[in-house]
mmCIF file of C-alpha atoms in Angstrom:
data_model
loop_
_atom_site.group_PDB
_atom_site.id
_atom_site.type_symbol
_atom_site.label_atom_id
_atom_site.label_comp_id
_atom_site.label_asym_id
_atom_site.label_seq_id
_atom_site.Cartn_x
_atom_site.Cartn_y
_atom_site.Cartn_z
ATOM 1 C CA MET A 1 -25.219 -2.626 19.293
ATOM 2 C CA THR A 2 -22.311 -3.930 17.307
ATOM 3 C CA GLY A 3 -21.164 -2.978 13.841
ATOM 4 C CA LYS A 4 -21.225 -6.482 12.301
ATOM 5 C CA ILE A 5 -22.932 -6.400 8.917
ATOM 6 C CA ASP A 6 -25.818 -8.841 8.412
ATOM 7 C CA ILE A 7 -24.873 -10.025 4.910
ATOM 8 C CA ALA A 8 -27.863 -12.381 4.698
ATOM 9 C CA ALA A 9 -30.207 -9.386 5.100
ATOM 10 C CA ILE A 10 -28.834 -7.617 2.019
ATOM 11 C CA VAL A 11 -31.018 -7.832 -1.090
ATOM 12 C CA PRO A 12 -28.643 -8.778 -3.921
ATOM 13 C CA LYS A 13 -28.590 -6.860 -7.197
ATOM 14 C CA VAL A 14 -28.470 -9.231 -10.155
ATOM 15 C CA GLY A 15 -27.343 -8.082 -13.595
ATOM 16 C CA THR A 16 -26.314 -4.633 -14.764
ATOM 17 C CA LEU A 17 -27.785 -1.454 -16.237
ATOM 18 C CA TYR A 18 -25.702 -1.647 -19.434
ATOM 19 C CA PRO A 19 -27.742 -0.952 -22.563
ATOM 20 C CA PRO A 20 -28.303 -4.157 -24.587
ATOM 21 C CA PRO A 21 -26.447 -5.892 -26.110
ATOM 22 C CA LEU A 22 -23.606 -4.631 -23.882
ATOM 23 C CA HIS A 23 -25.143 -6.327 -20.832
ATOM 24 C CA GLU A 24 -24.622 -9.915 -21.986
ATOM 25 C CA ASP A 25 -21.321 -10.668 -20.213
ATOM 26 C CA THR A 26 -22.431 -9.198 -16.879
ATOM 27 C CA ARG A 27 -26.080 -10.197 -16.562
ATOM 28 C CA ALA A 28 -25.361 -13.058 -14.125
ATOM 29 C CA ARG A 29 -23.294 -10.792 -11.848
ATOM 30 C CA VAL A 30 -24.575 -10.605 -8.258
ATOM 31 C CA LYS A 31 -23.677 -7.655 -5.998
ATOM 32 C CA ARG A 32 -24.329 -7.221 -2.298
ATOM 33 C CA ALA A 33 -23.773 -3.684 -1.037
ATOM 34 C CA LEU A 34 -21.969 -4.269 2.253
ATOM 35 C CA GLY A 35 -21.003 -0.654 2.845
ATOM 36 C CA ASN A 36 -24.523 0.682 2.313
ATOM 37 C CA GLN A 37 -25.822 -1.848 4.831
ATOM 38 C CA ALA A 38 -23.508 -0.313 7.440
ATOM 39 C CA GLY A 39 -24.499 3.252 6.559
ATOM 40 C CA LEU A 40 -21.238 4.125 4.838
ATOM 41 C CA THR A 41 -21.509 6.889 2.240
ATOM 42 C CA GLN A 42 -17.952 7.910 1.307
ATOM 43 C CA PHE A 43 -17.066 4.708 -0.501
ATOM 44 C CA GLY A 44 -18.972 1.660 -1.695
ATOM 45 C CA VAL A 45 -18.079 -1.882 -0.700
ATOM 46 C CA ASN A 46 -19.633 -4.660 -2.754
ATOM 47 C CA LEU A 47 -19.398 -8.401 -2.281
ATOM 48 C CA THR A 48 -19.669 -9.528 -5.896
ATOM 49 C CA THR A 49 -20.210 -13.031 -7.228
ATOM 50 C CA LEU A 50 -19.290 -13.861 -10.827
ATOM 51 C CA PRO A 51 -20.690 -17.193 -12.010
ATOM 52 C CA PRO A 52 -18.691 -18.990 -14.732
ATOM 53 C CA GLY A 53 -18.580 -16.950 -17.938
ATOM 54 C CA THR A 54 -19.455 -13.675 -16.211
ATOM 55 C CA SER A 55 -17.498 -10.412 -16.151
ATOM 56 C CA SER A 56 -17.372 -7.857 -13.340
ATOM 57 C CA ALA A 57 -18.003 -5.049 -15.833
ATOM 58 C CA LEU A 58 -17.168 -3.935 -19.327
ATOM 59 C CA PRO A 59 -13.525 -2.811 -19.480
ATOM 60 C CA HIS A 60 -13.711 0.713 -18.040
ATOM 61 C CA TRP A 61 -11.862 3.421 -16.158
ATOM 62 C CA HIS A 62 -13.034 6.014 -13.632
ATOM 63 C CA MET A 63 -12.433 9.709 -14.056
ATOM 64 C CA ARG A 64 -12.667 10.635 -10.358
ATOM 65 C CA GLU A 65 -13.047 7.510 -8.240
ATOM 66 C CA ASP A 66 -10.286 5.195 -7.002
ATOM 67 C CA GLU A 67 -11.145 1.488 -7.209
ATOM 68 C CA PHE A 68 -9.795 -1.586 -5.390
ATOM 69 C CA VAL A 69 -10.601 -5.281 -5.835
ATOM 70 C CA TYR A 70 -9.740 -8.196 -3.530
ATOM 71 C CA VAL A 71 -10.254 -11.831 -4.557
ATOM 72 C CA VAL A 72 -12.179 -13.686 -1.836
ATOM 73 C CA SER A 73 -12.503 -16.977 -3.731
ATOM 74 C CA GLY A 74 -12.033 -18.383 -7.214
ATOM 75 C CA HIS A 75 -9.623 -17.514 -9.996
ATOM 76 C CA PRO A 76 -10.711 -14.504 -12.035
ATOM 77 C CA THR A 77 -8.816 -13.178 -15.019
ATOM 78 C CA LEU A 78 -7.721 -9.606 -14.464
ATOM 79 C CA VAL A 79 -7.949 -7.589 -17.676
ATOM 80 C CA VAL A 80 -6.009 -4.304 -17.832
ATOM 81 C CA GLY A 81 -5.734 -2.803 -21.281
ATOM 82 C CA ASP A 82 -4.352 -5.547 -23.539
ATOM 83 C CA SER A 83 -2.892 -7.568 -20.650
ATOM 84 C CA THR A 84 -4.508 -10.448 -18.784
ATOM 85 C CA GLU A 85 -3.426 -12.243 -15.630
ATOM 86 C CA SER A 86 -5.008 -15.025 -13.595
ATOM 87 C CA LEU A 87 -5.645 -14.082 -9.958
ATOM 88 C CA SER A 88 -6.077 -16.322 -6.916
ATOM 89 C CA PRO A 89 -7.766 -15.875 -3.525
ATOM 90 C CA GLY A 90 -5.928 -13.177 -1.574
ATOM 91 C CA ASP A 91 -4.731 -11.382 -4.706
ATOM 92 C CA CYS A 92 -5.793 -7.786 -5.168
ATOM 93 C CA ALA A 93 -5.588 -4.938 -7.639
ATOM 94 C CA GLY A 94 -5.999 -1.174 -7.546
ATOM 95 C CA PHE A 95 -7.032 1.337 -10.196
ATOM 96 C CA PRO A 96 -6.332 5.002 -9.442
ATOM 97 C CA ALA A 97 -8.850 7.553 -10.690
ATOM 98 C CA GLY A 98 -7.944 9.050 -14.035
ATOM 99 C CA GLU A 99 -5.702 6.244 -15.300
ATOM 100 C CA GLU A 100 -7.148 5.863 -18.766
ATOM 101 C CA THR A 101 -6.767 2.114 -19.162
ATOM 102 C CA GLY A 102 -9.804 -0.143 -19.319
ATOM 103 C CA HIS A 103 -9.956 -2.845 -16.654
ATOM 104 C CA CYS A 104 -12.330 -5.557 -15.466
ATOM 105 C CA LEU A 105 -12.303 -9.125 -14.150
ATOM 106 C CA ARG A 106 -13.663 -12.089 -16.056
ATOM 107 C CA ASN A 107 -14.535 -15.513 -14.743
ATOM 108 C CA GLU A 108 -13.229 -17.920 -17.382
ATOM 109 C CA THR A 109 -13.314 -20.902 -14.995
ATOM 110 C CA GLU A 110 -15.991 -23.431 -14.033
ATOM 111 C CA GLU A 111 -16.222 -22.199 -10.421
ATOM 112 C CA ASP A 112 -17.769 -19.051 -8.984
ATOM 113 C CA VAL A 113 -15.527 -16.077 -8.345
ATOM 114 C CA VAL A 114 -16.227 -13.902 -5.291
ATOM 115 C CA LEU A 115 -14.741 -10.409 -5.069
ATOM 116 C CA LEU A 116 -14.685 -7.589 -2.580
ATOM 117 C CA GLU A 117 -14.895 -4.332 -4.566
ATOM 118 C CA ILE A 118 -14.293 -0.894 -3.070
ATOM 119 C CA GLY A 119 -14.795 2.397 -4.865
ATOM 120 C CA THR A 120 -14.948 6.024 -3.788
ATOM 121 C CA ARG A 121 -18.247 7.865 -4.283
ATOM 122 C CA ASP A 122 -17.904 11.159 -6.146
ATOM 123 C CA PRO A 123 -21.005 12.998 -7.383
ATOM 124 C CA GLY A 124 -19.123 14.254 -10.450
ATOM 125 C CA GLU A 125 -18.023 10.798 -11.542
ATOM 126 C CA ARG A 126 -17.788 9.732 -15.161
ATOM 127 C CA VAL A 127 -16.852 6.243 -16.330
ATOM 128 C CA PHE A 128 -15.382 5.549 -19.766
ATOM 129 C CA TYR A 129 -15.325 2.324 -21.771
ATOM 130 C CA PRO A 130 -12.403 2.288 -24.245
ATOM 131 C CA GLY A 131 -13.454 1.414 -27.790
ATOM 132 C CA ARG A 132 -17.179 1.701 -27.029
ATOM 133 C CA ASP A 133 -19.688 4.495 -27.612
ATOM 134 C CA LEU A 134 -20.588 4.485 -23.935
ATOM 135 C CA MET A 135 -20.028 6.776 -20.980
ATOM 136 C CA ALA A 136 -21.609 6.687 -17.517
ATOM 137 C CA GLU A 137 -22.499 9.773 -15.517
ATOM 138 C CA THR A 138 -23.344 7.991 -12.309
ATOM 139 C CA SER A 139 -25.221 10.933 -10.775
ATOM 140 C CA SER A 140 -27.351 11.644 -13.859
ATOM 141 C CA GLU A 141 -30.849 10.292 -14.304
ATOM 142 C CA ALA A 142 -30.036 8.772 -17.693
ATOM 143 C CA PHE A 143 -26.844 7.203 -16.276
ATOM 144 C CA TYR A 144 -25.512 5.929 -19.635
ATOM 145 C CA HIS A 145 -24.768 8.252 -22.532
ATOM 146 C CA HIS A 146 -23.260 8.000 -25.978
ATOM 147 C CA LEU A 147 -19.924 9.792 -26.301
ATOM 148 C CA ASP A 148 -21.707 12.714 -28.003
ATOM 149 C CA GLY A 149 -23.748 13.171 -24.828
ATOM 150 C CA THR A 150 -27.009 11.656 -26.098
ATOM 151 C CA PRO A 151 -28.544 9.544 -23.342
ATOM 152 C CA TYR A 152 -29.290 5.885 -23.856
ATOM 153 C CA THR A 153 -32.937 5.017 -23.289
ATOM 154 C CA ASP A 154 -34.540 2.003 -21.594
ATOM 155 C CA ILE A 155 -31.778 1.735 -18.996
ATOM 156 C CA ARG A 156 -32.818 -0.805 -16.387
ATOM 157 C CA ARG A 157 -31.295 -3.702 -14.540
ATOM 158 C CA ARG A 158 -31.327 -6.884 -16.600
ATOM 159 C CA GLY A 159 -30.448 -10.203 -14.984
ATOM 160 C CA PRO A 160 -30.421 -13.658 -16.551
ATOM 161 C CA GLY A 161 -33.392 -14.131 -18.886
ATOM 162 C CA GLU A 162 -34.540 -10.487 -18.570
ATOM 163 C CA ASP A 163 -34.803 -8.521 -21.837
ATOM 164 C CA MET B 1 1.026 -3.631 -17.385
ATOM 165 C CA THR B 2 -1.576 -5.121 -15.081
ATOM 166 C CA GLY B 3 -2.966 -3.752 -11.856
ATOM 167 C CA LYS B 4 -2.197 -6.740 -9.634
ATOM 168 C CA ILE B 5 -0.626 -5.591 -6.383
ATOM 169 C CA ASP B 6 2.692 -7.201 -5.436
ATOM 170 C CA ILE B 7 1.945 -7.790 -1.755
ATOM 171 C CA ALA B 8 5.365 -9.363 -1.121
ATOM 172 C CA ALA B 9 7.021 -6.100 -2.193
ATOM 173 C CA ILE B 10 5.237 -4.052 0.485
ATOM 174 C CA VAL B 11 7.346 -3.140 3.511
ATOM 175 C CA PRO B 12 5.161 -3.967 6.535
ATOM 176 C CA LYS B 13 4.633 -1.458 9.339
ATOM 177 C CA VAL B 14 4.955 -3.116 12.738
ATOM 178 C CA GLY B 15 3.528 -1.557 15.887
ATOM 179 C CA THR B 16 1.760 1.781 16.317
ATOM 180 C CA LEU B 17 2.491 5.435 17.060
ATOM 181 C CA TYR B 18 0.407 5.481 20.260
ATOM 182 C CA PRO B 19 2.188 7.235 23.126
ATOM 183 C CA PRO B 20 3.383 4.730 25.771
ATOM 184 C CA PRO B 21 1.907 3.008 27.667
ATOM 185 C CA LEU B 22 -1.090 3.118 25.289
ATOM 186 C CA HIS B 23 0.848 1.182 22.636
ATOM 187 C CA GLU B 24 1.072 -2.106 24.520
ATOM 188 C CA ASP B 25 -1.948 -3.901 23.026
ATOM 189 C CA THR B 26 -1.111 -2.959 19.428
ATOM 190 C CA ARG B 27 2.670 -3.211 19.247
ATOM 191 C CA ALA B 28 2.632 -6.609 17.467
ATOM 192 C CA ARG B 29 0.178 -5.365 14.835
ATOM 193 C CA VAL B 30 1.474 -5.661 11.252
ATOM 194 C CA LYS B 31 0.040 -3.508 8.449
ATOM 195 C CA ARG B 32 0.656 -3.737 4.725
ATOM 196 C CA ALA B 33 -0.617 -0.744 2.775
ATOM 197 C CA LEU B 34 -2.172 -2.377 -0.296
ATOM 198 C CA GLY B 35 -3.878 0.747 -1.590
ATOM 199 C CA ASN B 36 -0.741 2.881 -1.440
ATOM 200 C CA GLN B 37 1.130 0.211 -3.401
ATOM 201 C CA ALA B 38 -1.404 0.636 -6.229
ATOM 202 C CA GLY B 39 -1.217 4.431 -6.124
ATOM 203 C CA LEU B 40 -4.642 4.930 -4.556
ATOM 204 C CA THR B 41 -5.014 8.165 -2.608
ATOM 205 C CA GLN B 42 -8.737 8.582 -1.840
ATOM 206 C CA PHE B 43 -8.960 5.716 0.627
ATOM 207 C CA GLY B 44 -6.466 3.477 2.369
ATOM 208 C CA VAL B 45 -6.549 -0.318 2.187
ATOM 209 C CA ASN B 46 -4.483 -2.191 4.738
ATOM 210 C CA LEU B 47 -3.907 -5.920 5.072
ATOM 211 C CA THR B 48 -3.476 -6.172 8.826
ATOM 212 C CA THR B 49 -2.235 -9.121 10.862
ATOM 213 C CA LEU B 50 -3.034 -9.353 14.567
ATOM 214 C CA PRO B 51 -0.978 -11.994 16.396
ATOM 215 C CA PRO B 52 -2.619 -13.563 19.479
ATOM 216 C CA GLY B 53 -3.238 -10.954 22.177
ATOM 217 C CA THR B 54 -3.040 -8.012 19.790
ATOM 218 C CA SER B 55 -5.652 -5.325 19.096
ATOM 219 C CA SER B 56 -6.248 -3.515 15.809
ATOM 220 C CA ALA B 57 -6.302 -0.175 17.640
ATOM 221 C CA LEU B 58 -7.425 1.445 20.846
ATOM 222 C CA PRO B 59 -11.223 1.793 20.835
ATOM 223 C CA HIS B 60 -11.770 4.884 18.683
ATOM 224 C CA TRP B 61 -14.105 6.666 16.308
ATOM 225 C CA HIS B 62 -13.465 8.854 13.275
ATOM 226 C CA MET B 63 -14.852 12.355 12.928
ATOM 227 C CA ARG B 64 -14.736 12.510 9.109
ATOM 228 C CA GLU B 65 -13.647 9.152 7.701
ATOM 229 C CA ASP B 66 -15.827 6.099 7.026
ATOM 230 C CA GLU B 67 -14.197 2.793 7.990
ATOM 231 C CA PHE B 68 -14.813 -0.801 6.887
ATOM 232 C CA VAL B 69 -13.244 -4.067 8.084
ATOM 233 C CA TYR B 70 -13.415 -7.523 6.462
ATOM 234 C CA VAL B 71 -12.149 -10.663 8.224
ATOM 235 C CA VAL B 72 -9.809 -12.596 5.916
ATOM 236 C CA SER B 73 -8.833 -15.265 8.450
ATOM 237 C CA GLY B 74 -9.068 -15.979 12.161
ATOM 238 C CA HIS B 75 -11.675 -15.088 14.756
ATOM 239 C CA PRO B 76 -11.306 -11.550 16.099
ATOM 240 C CA THR B 77 -13.509 -10.053 18.783
ATOM 241 C CA LEU B 78 -15.327 -6.993 17.500
ATOM 242 C CA VAL B 79 -15.606 -4.340 20.210
ATOM 243 C CA VAL B 80 -18.214 -1.592 19.719
ATOM 244 C CA GLY B 81 -18.869 0.503 22.796
ATOM 245 C CA ASP B 82 -19.691 -1.934 25.612
ATOM 246 C CA SER B 83 -20.612 -4.782 23.225
ATOM 247 C CA THR B 84 -18.384 -7.570 21.971
ATOM 248 C CA GLU B 85 -18.985 -10.188 19.294
ATOM 249 C CA SER B 86 -16.800 -12.938 17.854
ATOM 250 C CA LEU B 87 -16.288 -12.678 14.088
ATOM 251 C CA SER B 88 -15.321 -15.349 11.577
ATOM 252 C CA PRO B 89 -13.704 -15.273 8.118
ATOM 253 C CA GLY B 90 -16.030 -13.501 5.686
ATOM 254 C CA ASP B 91 -17.641 -11.384 8.409
ATOM 255 C CA CYS B 92 -17.388 -7.635 8.072
ATOM 256 C CA ALA B 93 -18.260 -4.433 9.897
ATOM 257 C CA GLY B 94 -18.651 -0.770 9.015
ATOM 258 C CA PHE B 95 -18.254 2.397 11.037
ATOM 259 C CA PRO B 96 -19.702 5.586 9.557
ATOM 260 C CA ALA B 97 -17.816 8.814 10.185
ATOM 261 C CA GLY B 98 -19.088 10.755 13.172
ATOM 262 C CA GLU B 99 -20.725 7.861 15.039
ATOM 263 C CA GLU B 100 -19.297 8.548 18.469
ATOM 264 C CA THR B 101 -18.883 4.953 19.647
ATOM 265 C CA GLY B 102 -15.434 3.505 20.202
ATOM 266 C CA HIS B 103 -14.638 0.397 18.167
ATOM 267 C CA CYS B 104 -11.718 -1.939 17.518
ATOM 268 C CA LEU B 105 -10.947 -5.623 16.984
ATOM 269 C CA ARG B 106 -9.016 -7.770 19.445
ATOM 270 C CA ASN B 107 -7.409 -11.132 18.850
ATOM 271 C CA GLU B 108 -8.231 -13.148 21.964
ATOM 272 C CA THR B 109 -7.447 -16.475 20.251
ATOM 273 C CA GLU B 110 -4.249 -18.505 19.788
ATOM 274 C CA GLU B 111 -4.222 -18.060 15.988
ATOM 275 C CA ASP B 112 -3.361 -15.022 13.888
ATOM 276 C CA VAL B 113 -6.184 -12.792 12.701
ATOM 277 C CA VAL B 114 -5.896 -11.204 9.247
ATOM 278 C CA LEU B 115 -8.092 -8.235 8.320
ATOM 279 C CA LEU B 116 -8.686 -6.093 5.295
ATOM 280 C CA GLU B 117 -9.224 -2.523 6.547
ATOM 281 C CA ILE B 118 -10.522 0.318 4.383
ATOM 282 C CA GLY B 119 -10.768 3.954 5.427
ATOM 283 C CA THR B 120 -11.371 7.208 3.613
ATOM 284 C CA ARG B 121 -8.558 9.788 3.626
ATOM 285 C CA ASP B 122 -9.636 13.227 4.771
ATOM 286 C CA PRO B 123 -7.029 15.911 5.526
ATOM 287 C CA GLY B 124 -9.211 17.364 8.299
ATOM 288 C CA GLU B 125 -9.572 14.060 10.111
ATOM 289 C CA ARG B 126 -9.642 13.758 13.892
ATOM 290 C CA VAL B 127 -9.832 10.479 15.786
ATOM 291 C CA PHE B 128 -11.204 10.220 19.313
ATOM 292 C CA TYR B 129 -10.633 7.548 21.962
ATOM 293 C CA PRO B 130 -13.534 7.413 24.454
ATOM 294 C CA GLY B 131 -12.391 7.565 28.065
ATOM 295 C CA ARG B 132 -8.802 8.477 27.184
ATOM 296 C CA ASP B 133 -6.951 11.784 27.110
ATOM 297 C CA LEU B 134 -6.003 11.182 23.482
ATOM 298 C CA MET B 135 -6.964 12.633 20.137
ATOM 299 C CA ALA B 136 -5.321 12.165 16.737
ATOM 300 C CA GLU B 137 -5.054 14.858 14.102
ATOM 301 C CA THR B 138 -3.785 12.657 11.335
ATOM 302 C CA SER B 139 -2.529 15.532 9.161
ATOM 303 C CA SER B 140 -0.680 17.327 11.965
ATOM 304 C CA GLU B 141 3.015 16.880 12.596
ATOM 305 C CA ALA B 142 2.465 15.992 16.245
ATOM 306 C CA PHE B 143 -0.281 13.502 15.271
ATOM 307 C CA TYR B 144 -1.376 12.705 18.857
ATOM 308 C CA HIS B 145 -2.684 15.382 21.224
ATOM 309 C CA HIS B 146 -4.180 15.557 24.684
ATOM 310 C CA LEU B 147 -7.828 16.612 24.695
ATOM 311 C CA ASP B 148 -6.751 20.144 25.690
ATOM 312 C CA GLY B 149 -4.769 20.346 22.443
ATOM 313 C CA THR B 150 -1.293 19.862 23.945
ATOM 314 C CA PRO B 151 0.717 17.602 21.657
ATOM 315 C CA TYR B 152 2.197 14.380 22.913
ATOM 316 C CA THR B 153 5.972 14.216 22.472
ATOM 317 C CA ASP B 154 8.213 11.336 21.412
ATOM 318 C CA ILE B 155 5.641 9.930 19.006
ATOM 319 C CA ARG B 156 7.270 7.165 16.964
ATOM 320 C CA ARG B 157 6.442 3.677 15.793
ATOM 321 C CA ARG B 158 7.111 1.090 18.462
ATOM 322 C CA GLY B 159 6.986 -2.600 17.623
ATOM 323 C CA PRO B 160 7.659 -5.594 19.882
ATOM 324 C CA GLY B 161 10.602 -4.882 22.192
ATOM 325 C CA GLU B 162 10.962 -1.241 21.089
ATOM 326 C CA ASP B 163 10.704 1.388 23.846
#
């Protein structure tokens, strides 16, 4: 027995659960849950591929979970609030829980971007999306809610070409 | 403001706190605390360089903290219990809290190994080192104890040439 993770055995998740039309920029996103494959439960580790034109997420911030991103390959644009910055392989960024500034990474190049994403798992987590009527309660069945608490309906994973 | 981490601004930690002579295999280890630099507190992220002949740690397991390692460059040997396996860039491994099998990575090559290491932070953490009279209580002042609870003395960071 060794602890090496068999990445090829991981079923990738394509697209996101965002309610349409908010899913458009992320529907080609591909995530492989490395940490789950190893039986880790305290934090998630995703190997995430962003094809050209794809974002890692809508700009968001986490109420209770720290987040860290490391650029494996490609040149994503880091978006934090109103600022943008081009990153290169080996660059990294961190987003402490509770810092109320929206962040995400966008692939504005012609080459794939590959990221390693780490985030704590907290059952009381809420995620906010500045400027949008959207909030995630990641432990709730509905997952996505309007800011008044009303759940979105028809939440399911939509990849390329799935409506 | 963007969240990109200024890696060059991080003061590296060279060597380990292991009580001599247990520090010999790790004294050339260099760690840069990426997560701390970004203000993350829930998990640690270290960029760790292992020069030839250097180990990431003594074989150990964590009582309460999940651990994840990603190979950035080089070809470390992953040690898990009695098994060994050579890893390559892009390979990764995970070690769930409480799995009582000692693990570490050793650089048995002539080139540097660079790792990204992630571990939860838990104030009640204990680390065990199979076959050795050593236990770490990472929140205690003494840090390293014998298995009977007696603290080791003269615990300090020792890098190359420091005794």
